[in-house]
Amino acid sequence: MEEVAHFTEGEFYQVHFDSRAYIDNFYFCPRGHEEENFLSFVLACLSRTFSTGKYKGQRLIEVGNGPTIHSIISACEYFQEIVLSDFADNNRKEIVKWLKNEEGCFDWNPIIQHVCAIEGKRPFDVEVNLRQRVKQVLKCDVRLENPFHPHNIDPAECVITSLCLEAACKDLETYRKALRGVATLVRPGGILVMVGVLGQTFYYVNEKRFSCLILSKTNIESILENLGFTIHEFNILPAQDRKKIVSDFQAVFHLVALKSATYTCDG
C-alpha cells in the first residue's frame, strides 16, 4: 500500500481521492466495510437522533459530506432545505450525479431501505425528499474561518459533520479552529451532530493512504464546551478485531450537542 510522508490535507484529496472507490468500498451495504459494523452503528445513531422529529427546522447544513448522502437520510423529512458541501470537486460531482439521478450514479437504495426499515418509512418517499430538499452542493474548506468563503450561509437549526474534520486538520489547533468555524454555522439553540473516529492516524482507499488526526473523547468535549455547546449524548463503538487493515481507528463516535441560546463568539 502506498505511504505518504506528510499529512494529506484538502489539496491531496483534490488530486488523489477516488470518490467512487470510497463509496463502493465502504457504503455498498448497510454494514459498511466487511470487517466492521461502522456504518450500521452510525445509521442507527442518526436514526435515533432524527427520526422522532425532535430536531427540525428550516435549514440543515452538512460540512464535508464527501461523496455520501447517508448522514441526511433520517433528517431530510424534518428540514425544508439542506446544504451539502465538500472540498474535493469529485466528491461534489458524485453527489450532484445522484441528486439528478444520472446514469451510473451510485446506488444508495440498500442504505435508504435499511434506514426506512428501522423507521417504518417508504424508501420511495425518502428518496424523493432527499432529492427535493438538497438545495445546494457547495465547496467548503474547514481550515477557513468561514468554511464556505466567499459565500455567506445563514446559520442553521442543525449542522452535521461526519468523518471530515479529523481528515482535514493536521494538528489539534487546526482542528480547534475548524470546529469553531463549523460552530458559527449553528444558530443559537441549534444542534451540532458529529460522527468521527477516535485514535486514528490513517485509512486507505484502494491502497492510497490518507492521514487522520488522532483525537480523544476529552479533546472533543473540551473544545465543544469552550464553544458554548452542551453535549446531550456521546455514543462510542470500539473497533473490532480486523483481518484486513484499511484503517487504525480505535473507535467510532456519534454525538449530539446543543448550542447555547446566549452564546456569542468573541473572536
Coordinates of N, CA, C and O in Angstrom, one line a residue, residues 83-208:
V83 N -28.2 21.9 2.8 CA -27.0 22.3 2.1 C -25.9 21.2 2.3 O -25.6 20.9 3.5
L84 N -25.4 20.6 1.2 CA -24.3 19.7 1.3 C -23.0 20.4 0.9 O -23.1 21.4 0.1
S85 N -21.9 19.8 1.3 CA -20.6 20.5 0.9 C -19.4 19.6 1.0 O -19.4 18.6 1.8
D86 N -18.4 19.9 0.2 CA -17.1 19.2 0.4 C -16.0 20.0 -0.3 O -16.3 20.8 -1.2
F87 N -14.8 19.7 0.0 CA -13.6 20.4 -0.6 C -13.3 19.8 -2.0 O -13.1 20.6 -2.9
A88 N -13.4 18.5 -2.1 CA -13.0 17.9 -3.4 C -14.0 17.9 -4.4 O -15.2 17.6 -4.2
D89 N -13.7 18.4 -5.6 CA -14.6 18.5 -6.7 C -15.3 17.2 -7.1 O -16.5 17.2 -7.3
N90 N -14.5 16.1 -7.1 CA -15.1 14.8 -7.5 C -16.2 14.3 -6.5 O -17.1 13.6 -6.8
N91 N -16.0 14.6 -5.2 CA -17.0 14.3 -4.2 C -18.3 15.0 -4.5 O -19.4 14.4 -4.4
R92 N -18.2 16.3 -4.8 CA -19.4 17.1 -5.0 C -20.1 16.6 -6.3 O -21.3 16.5 -6.4
K93 N -19.3 16.2 -7.3 CA -19.8 15.7 -8.6 C -20.6 14.4 -8.3 O -21.6 14.2 -9.0
E94 N -20.1 13.5 -7.5 CA -20.8 12.3 -7.2 C -22.2 12.6 -6.5 O -23.2 11.9 -6.9
I95 N -22.2 13.6 -5.7 CA -23.5 13.9 -5.0 C -24.5 14.5 -6.1 O -25.6 14.1 -6.1
V96 N -24.0 15.4 -6.9 CA -24.9 16.0 -7.9 C -25.4 14.9 -8.9 O -26.5 15.0 -9.3
K97 N -24.5 14.0 -9.2 CA -24.9 12.9 -10.1 C -26.0 12.1 -9.5 O -27.0 11.8 -10.2
W98 N -26.0 11.9 -8.2 CA -27.1 11.1 -7.6 C -28.3 12.0 -7.5 O -29.4 11.5 -7.7
L99 N -28.2 13.2 -7.1 CA -29.3 14.1 -7.0 C -30.1 14.2 -8.3 O -31.3 14.3 -8.3
K100 N -29.4 14.2 -9.4 CA -30.0 14.3 -10.7 C -30.4 12.9 -11.3 O -31.0 12.9 -12.4
N101 N -30.1 11.9 -10.5 CA -30.4 10.5 -10.9 C -29.8 10.2 -12.3 O -30.5 9.6 -13.1
E102 N -28.6 10.6 -12.5 CA -27.9 10.4 -13.8 C -27.5 9.0 -13.9 O -27.2 8.3 -12.9
E103 N -27.3 8.5 -15.1 CA -26.9 7.2 -15.4 C -25.5 7.0 -14.8 O -24.6 7.8 -14.8
G104 N -25.4 5.8 -14.1 CA -24.1 5.5 -13.5 C -23.9 6.0 -12.1 O -22.8 5.8 -11.5
C105 N -24.9 6.7 -11.6 CA -24.8 7.2 -10.2 C -24.7 6.1 -9.2 O -25.2 5.0 -9.5
F106 N -24.2 6.3 -8.0 CA -24.1 5.3 -7.0 C -25.5 4.9 -6.5 O -26.4 5.7 -6.4
D107 N -25.6 3.6 -6.3 CA -26.9 3.1 -5.8 C -27.0 3.1 -4.3 O -26.4 2.3 -3.6
W108 N -27.7 4.2 -3.8 CA -27.9 4.3 -2.3 C -29.1 3.5 -1.8 O -29.4 3.6 -0.6
N109 N -29.8 2.8 -2.7 CA -31.0 2.2 -2.3 C -30.9 1.2 -1.1 O -31.7 1.2 -0.2
P110 N -29.8 0.4 -1.1 CA -29.7 -0.5 0.1 C -29.6 0.2 1.4 O -30.1 -0.3 2.4
I111 N -28.9 1.3 1.4 CA -28.7 2.1 2.6 C -30.1 2.8 3.0 O -30.5 2.8 4.2
I112 N -30.7 3.4 2.0 CA -32.0 4.0 2.3 C -33.0 3.0 2.7 O -33.8 3.3 3.7
Q113 N -33.1 1.8 2.1 CA -34.0 0.8 2.5 C -33.7 0.3 4.0 O -34.7 0.1 4.7
H114 N -32.5 0.2 4.3 CA -32.1 -0.2 5.7 C -32.6 0.8 6.7 O -33.3 0.4 7.7
V115 N -32.4 2.1 6.5 CA -32.9 3.2 7.4 C -34.4 3.2 7.4 O -35.0 3.3 8.5
C116 N -35.1 3.0 6.3 CA -36.5 3.0 6.3 C -37.1 1.8 7.0 O -38.2 1.9 7.6
A117 N -36.4 0.7 7.0 CA -36.9 -0.5 7.7 C -36.8 -0.2 9.2 O -37.7 -0.6 10.0
I118 N -35.8 0.5 9.7 CA -35.7 0.9 11.1 C -36.9 1.9 11.5 O -37.5 1.7 12.6
E119 N -37.2 2.8 10.6 CA -38.1 3.9 10.9 C -39.5 3.7 10.5 O -40.4 4.5 10.7
G120 N -39.8 2.6 9.7 CA -41.1 2.4 9.2 C -41.6 3.3 8.2 O -42.7 3.7 8.1
K121 N -40.6 3.8 7.3 CA -40.9 4.7 6.2 C -40.8 4.0 4.9 O -40.2 2.9 4.7
R122 N -41.4 4.7 3.8 CA -41.3 4.1 2.5 C -40.1 4.7 1.8 O -39.9 5.9 1.7
P123 N -39.2 3.8 1.3 CA -38.0 4.2 0.6 C -38.2 5.2 -0.5 O -37.4 6.2 -0.6
F124 N -39.2 5.0 -1.3 CA -39.5 5.9 -2.4 C -39.7 7.3 -1.9 O -39.2 8.3 -2.4
D125 N -40.5 7.5 -0.8 CA -40.8 8.8 -0.3 C -39.6 9.5 0.3 O -39.4 10.7 0.1
V126 N -38.7 8.7 0.9 CA -37.5 9.3 1.5 C -36.5 9.7 0.4 O -35.9 10.8 0.4
E127 N -36.5 8.9 -0.7 CA -35.6 9.2 -1.8 C -36.1 10.5 -2.5 O -35.2 11.4 -2.8
V128 N -37.4 10.7 -2.7 CA -37.9 11.9 -3.2 C -37.6 13.1 -2.4 O -37.2 14.1 -2.8
N129 N -37.8 12.9 -1.0 CA -37.5 14.0 -0.1 C -36.0 14.4 -0.2 O -35.7 15.6 -0.2
L130 N -35.1 13.5 -0.2 CA -33.7 13.8 -0.3 C -33.4 14.6 -1.5 O -32.7 15.6 -1.5
R131 N -33.9 14.2 -2.7 CA -33.5 14.9 -3.9 C -34.2 16.3 -4.0 O -33.6 17.2 -4.6
Q132 N -35.4 16.4 -3.4 CA -36.0 17.7 -3.4 C -35.5 18.7 -2.4 O -35.5 19.9 -2.7
R133 N -35.0 18.2 -1.3 CA -34.7 19.2 -0.2 C -33.2 19.6 -0.2 O -32.8 20.5 0.5
V134 N -32.4 18.9 -0.9 CA -31.0 19.3 -1.1 C -31.0 20.4 -2.1 O -31.2 20.2 -3.3
K135 N -30.8 21.7 -1.6 CA -30.9 22.8 -2.5 C -29.5 23.3 -3.0 O -29.5 24.0 -4.1
Q136 N -28.4 23.0 -2.3 CA -27.1 23.4 -2.7 C -26.1 22.4 -2.4 O -26.2 21.7 -1.4
V137 N -25.1 22.3 -3.3 CA -23.9 21.4 -3.0 C -22.7 22.4 -3.2 O -22.3 22.7 -4.4
L138 N -22.1 22.8 -2.1 CA -21.1 23.9 -2.2 C -19.7 23.3 -1.9 O -19.5 22.3 -1.2
K139 N -18.7 24.1 -2.3 CA -17.3 23.8 -1.9 C -17.1 24.4 -0.5 O -17.6 25.5 -0.2
C140 N -16.4 23.6 0.3 CA -16.1 24.1 1.6 C -14.6 23.8 2.0 O -14.1 22.8 1.4
D141 N -14.1 24.6 2.8 CA -12.7 24.4 3.3 C -12.8 24.7 4.8 O -12.8 25.8 5.2
V142 N -12.7 23.6 5.7 CA -12.9 23.8 7.1 C -11.7 24.5 7.7 O -11.8 25.0 8.9
R143 N -10.6 24.7 7.0 CA -9.5 25.4 7.5 C -9.7 26.9 7.5 O -8.9 27.7 8.1
L144 N -10.7 27.4 6.8 CA -11.0 28.8 6.8 C -12.0 29.2 7.9 O -12.8 28.4 8.3
E145 N -11.9 30.5 8.3 CA -12.8 31.0 9.3 C -14.2 30.8 8.9 O -15.1 30.5 9.7
N146 N -14.5 31.2 7.6 CA -15.8 30.9 7.0 C -15.6 29.7 6.1 O -15.0 29.9 5.0
P147 N -16.0 28.5 6.4 CA -15.8 27.3 5.6 C -16.3 27.5 4.2 O -15.8 26.8 3.3
F148 N -17.3 28.3 4.0 CA -17.9 28.5 2.6 C -17.5 29.7 1.9 O -18.1 30.1 0.9
H149 N -16.4 30.4 2.4 CA -15.9 31.6 1.7 C -15.7 31.3 0.2 O -15.2 30.2 -0.2
P150 N -16.2 32.1 -0.7 CA -16.7 33.5 -0.5 C -18.2 33.6 -0.2 O -18.7 34.7 -0.1
H151 N -18.9 32.5 -0.1 CA -20.3 32.5 0.2 C -20.6 32.7 1.7 O -19.8 32.3 2.5
N152 N -21.6 33.4 2.0 CA -22.1 33.6 3.4 C -23.4 32.8 3.6 O -24.4 33.2 2.9
I153 N -23.4 31.8 4.4 CA -24.5 31.0 4.7 C -25.1 31.3 6.0 O -24.4 31.3 7.0
D154 N -26.4 31.6 6.0 CA -27.1 31.9 7.3 C -27.0 30.6 8.2 O -27.1 29.5 7.8
P155 N -26.8 30.9 9.5 CA -26.8 29.8 10.5 C -28.0 28.9 10.4 O -29.1 29.4 10.1
A156 N -27.8 27.6 10.7 CA -28.9 26.6 10.5 C -29.3 26.1 11.9 O -28.6 26.1 12.9
E157 N -30.5 25.5 11.9 CA -31.0 24.8 13.1 C -30.2 23.6 13.4 O -30.1 23.1 14.6
C158 N -29.6 23.0 12.4 CA -28.8 21.8 12.5 C -27.6 21.8 11.6 O -27.8 22.1 10.4
V159 N -26.5 21.4 12.1 CA -25.3 21.2 11.3 C -24.8 19.8 11.6 O -24.7 19.4 12.8
I160 N -24.4 19.1 10.6 CA -23.8 17.8 10.7 C -22.4 17.8 10.1 O -22.2 18.5 9.0
T161 N -21.5 17.2 10.7 CA -20.2 16.9 10.1 C -19.8 15.5 10.4 O -19.8 15.1 11.6
S162 N -19.4 14.8 9.4 CA -19.1 13.4 9.5 C -17.8 13.0 8.9 O -17.6 13.2 7.7
L163 N -16.8 12.5 9.7 CA -15.6 12.0 9.1 C -14.8 13.0 8.3 O -14.2 12.7 7.3
C164 N -15.0 14.3 8.7 CA -14.4 15.3 7.9 C -13.2 16.0 8.6 O -12.1 16.1 8.1
L165 N -13.5 16.5 9.8 CA -12.5 17.4 10.5 C -11.2 16.7 10.8 O -10.1 17.3 10.6
E166 N -11.3 15.5 11.3 CA -10.1 14.8 11.6 C -9.2 14.4 10.4 O -8.0 14.1 10.5
A167 N -9.9 14.4 9.2 CA -9.2 14.1 8.0 C -8.6 15.3 7.4 O -7.7 15.3 6.5
A168 N -9.2 16.5 7.7 CA -8.8 17.8 7.1 C -7.7 18.6 7.9 O -7.1 19.4 7.4
C169 N -7.6 18.2 9.2 CA -6.8 19.1 10.1 C -5.6 18.4 10.6 O -5.6 17.3 11.2
K170 N -4.4 19.0 10.3 CA -3.1 18.4 10.6 C -2.7 18.3 12.0 O -1.9 17.5 12.4
D171 N -3.3 19.2 12.9 CA -3.0 19.2 14.3 C -4.2 19.7 15.1 O -5.2 20.1 14.5
L172 N -4.1 19.6 16.4 CA -5.2 19.9 17.3 C -5.6 21.4 17.2 O -6.8 21.7 17.3
E173 N -4.7 22.3 17.0 CA -5.0 23.7 16.9 C -5.8 24.0 15.7 O -6.8 24.7 15.7
T174 N -5.4 23.4 14.5 CA -6.2 23.5 13.3 C -7.6 22.9 13.5 O -8.6 23.5 13.0
Y175 N -7.7 21.8 14.2 CA -9.0 21.1 14.4 C -9.9 22.1 15.3 O -11.0 22.3 15.0
R176 N -9.2 22.7 16.3 CA -10.0 23.6 17.2 C -10.5 24.8 16.4 O -11.7 25.2 16.5
K177 N -9.7 25.3 15.5 CA -10.2 26.5 14.7 C -11.3 26.0 13.7 O -12.2 26.7 13.4
A178 N -11.1 24.8 13.1 CA -12.1 24.3 12.2 C -13.4 24.1 12.9 O -14.5 24.4 12.3
L179 N -13.4 23.5 14.1 CA -14.7 23.3 14.8 C -15.3 24.6 15.2 O -16.5 24.7 15.2
R180 N -14.5 25.6 15.5 CA -15.0 26.9 15.7 C -15.8 27.5 14.5 O -16.8 28.1 14.6
G181 N -15.2 27.3 13.3 CA -15.8 27.7 12.1 C -17.1 27.0 11.9 O -18.1 27.6 11.5
V182 N -17.1 25.7 12.1 CA -18.4 24.9 11.9 C -19.4 25.4 12.9 O -20.6 25.5 12.6
A183 N -19.0 25.7 14.2 CA -19.9 26.1 15.2 C -20.6 27.4 14.8 O -21.8 27.6 15.2
T184 N -20.0 28.3 14.1 CA -20.6 29.5 13.7 C -21.8 29.3 12.7 O -22.6 30.2 12.6
L185 N -21.8 28.1 12.1 CA -22.9 27.8 11.2 C -24.2 27.3 11.9 O -25.2 27.1 11.3
V186 N -24.0 27.0 13.2 CA -25.2 26.6 14.1 C -25.8 27.8 14.7 O -25.1 28.5 15.4
R187 N -27.1 28.0 14.5 CA -27.7 29.1 15.2 C -27.9 28.9 16.7 O -27.9 27.7 17.1
P188 N -27.9 29.9 17.5 CA -28.1 29.7 18.9 C -29.4 28.9 19.2 O -30.4 29.1 18.6
G189 N -29.2 27.9 20.0 CA -30.3 27.0 20.3 C -30.4 25.8 19.4 O -31.2 24.9 19.5
G190 N -29.5 25.8 18.3 CA -29.5 24.7 17.4 C -28.6 23.6 17.8 O -28.0 23.6 18.9
I191 N -28.5 22.5 17.0 CA -27.8 21.4 17.3 C -26.6 21.1 16.3 O -26.8 21.4 15.1
L192 N -25.6 20.5 16.9 CA -24.5 20.1 16.1 C -24.4 18.5 16.2 O -24.4 18.0 17.4
V193 N -24.4 17.8 15.1 CA -24.3 16.4 15.1 C -23.0 16.0 14.5 O -22.7 16.4 13.4
M194 N -22.2 15.3 15.2 CA -20.8 14.9 14.7 C -20.7 13.4 14.7 O -21.1 12.7 15.6
V195 N -20.1 12.9 13.6 CA -19.7 11.5 13.5 C -18.2 11.5 13.2 O -17.7 12.3 12.3
G196 N -17.4 10.7 13.9 CA -16.0 10.7 13.6 C -15.3 9.5 14.2 O -16.0 8.5 14.7
V197 N -14.0 9.5 14.2 CA -13.2 8.4 14.7 C -12.2 8.9 15.8 O -11.8 10.0 15.8
L198 N -12.0 8.0 16.8 CA -11.0 8.3 17.9 C -9.8 7.5 17.7 O -9.8 6.3 17.3
G199 N -8.6 8.1 18.0 CA -7.4 7.3 17.9 C -6.9 6.9 16.6 O -6.1 5.9 16.5
Q200 N -7.3 7.5 15.5 CA -6.9 7.0 14.2 C -5.8 7.9 13.6 O -5.8 9.1 13.8
T201 N -4.9 7.3 12.9 CA -3.8 8.0 12.2 C -3.9 7.9 10.7 O -3.3 8.7 10.0
F202 N -4.6 6.9 10.2 CA -4.6 6.7 8.7 C -5.8 5.9 8.3 O -6.4 5.2 9.1
Y203 N -6.2 5.9 7.0 CA -7.1 5.0 6.4 C -6.7 4.9 4.9 O -6.0 5.7 4.4
Y204 N -7.1 3.8 4.3 CA -6.8 3.5 2.9 C -8.0 3.5 2.0 O -9.1 3.0 2.4
V205 N -7.9 4.1 0.8 CA -8.9 3.9 -0.2 C -8.1 3.4 -1.5 O -7.3 4.1 -2.0
N206 N -8.4 2.1 -1.8 CA -7.7 1.5 -2.9 C -6.2 1.6 -2.8 O -5.5 2.0 -3.8
E207 N -5.7 1.3 -1.7 CA -4.3 1.2 -1.4 C -3.6 2.6 -1.4 O -2.4 2.7 -1.2
K208 N -4.4 3.7 -1.4 CA -3.9 5.0 -1.3 C -4.1 5.4 0.2 O -5.2 5.4 0.7

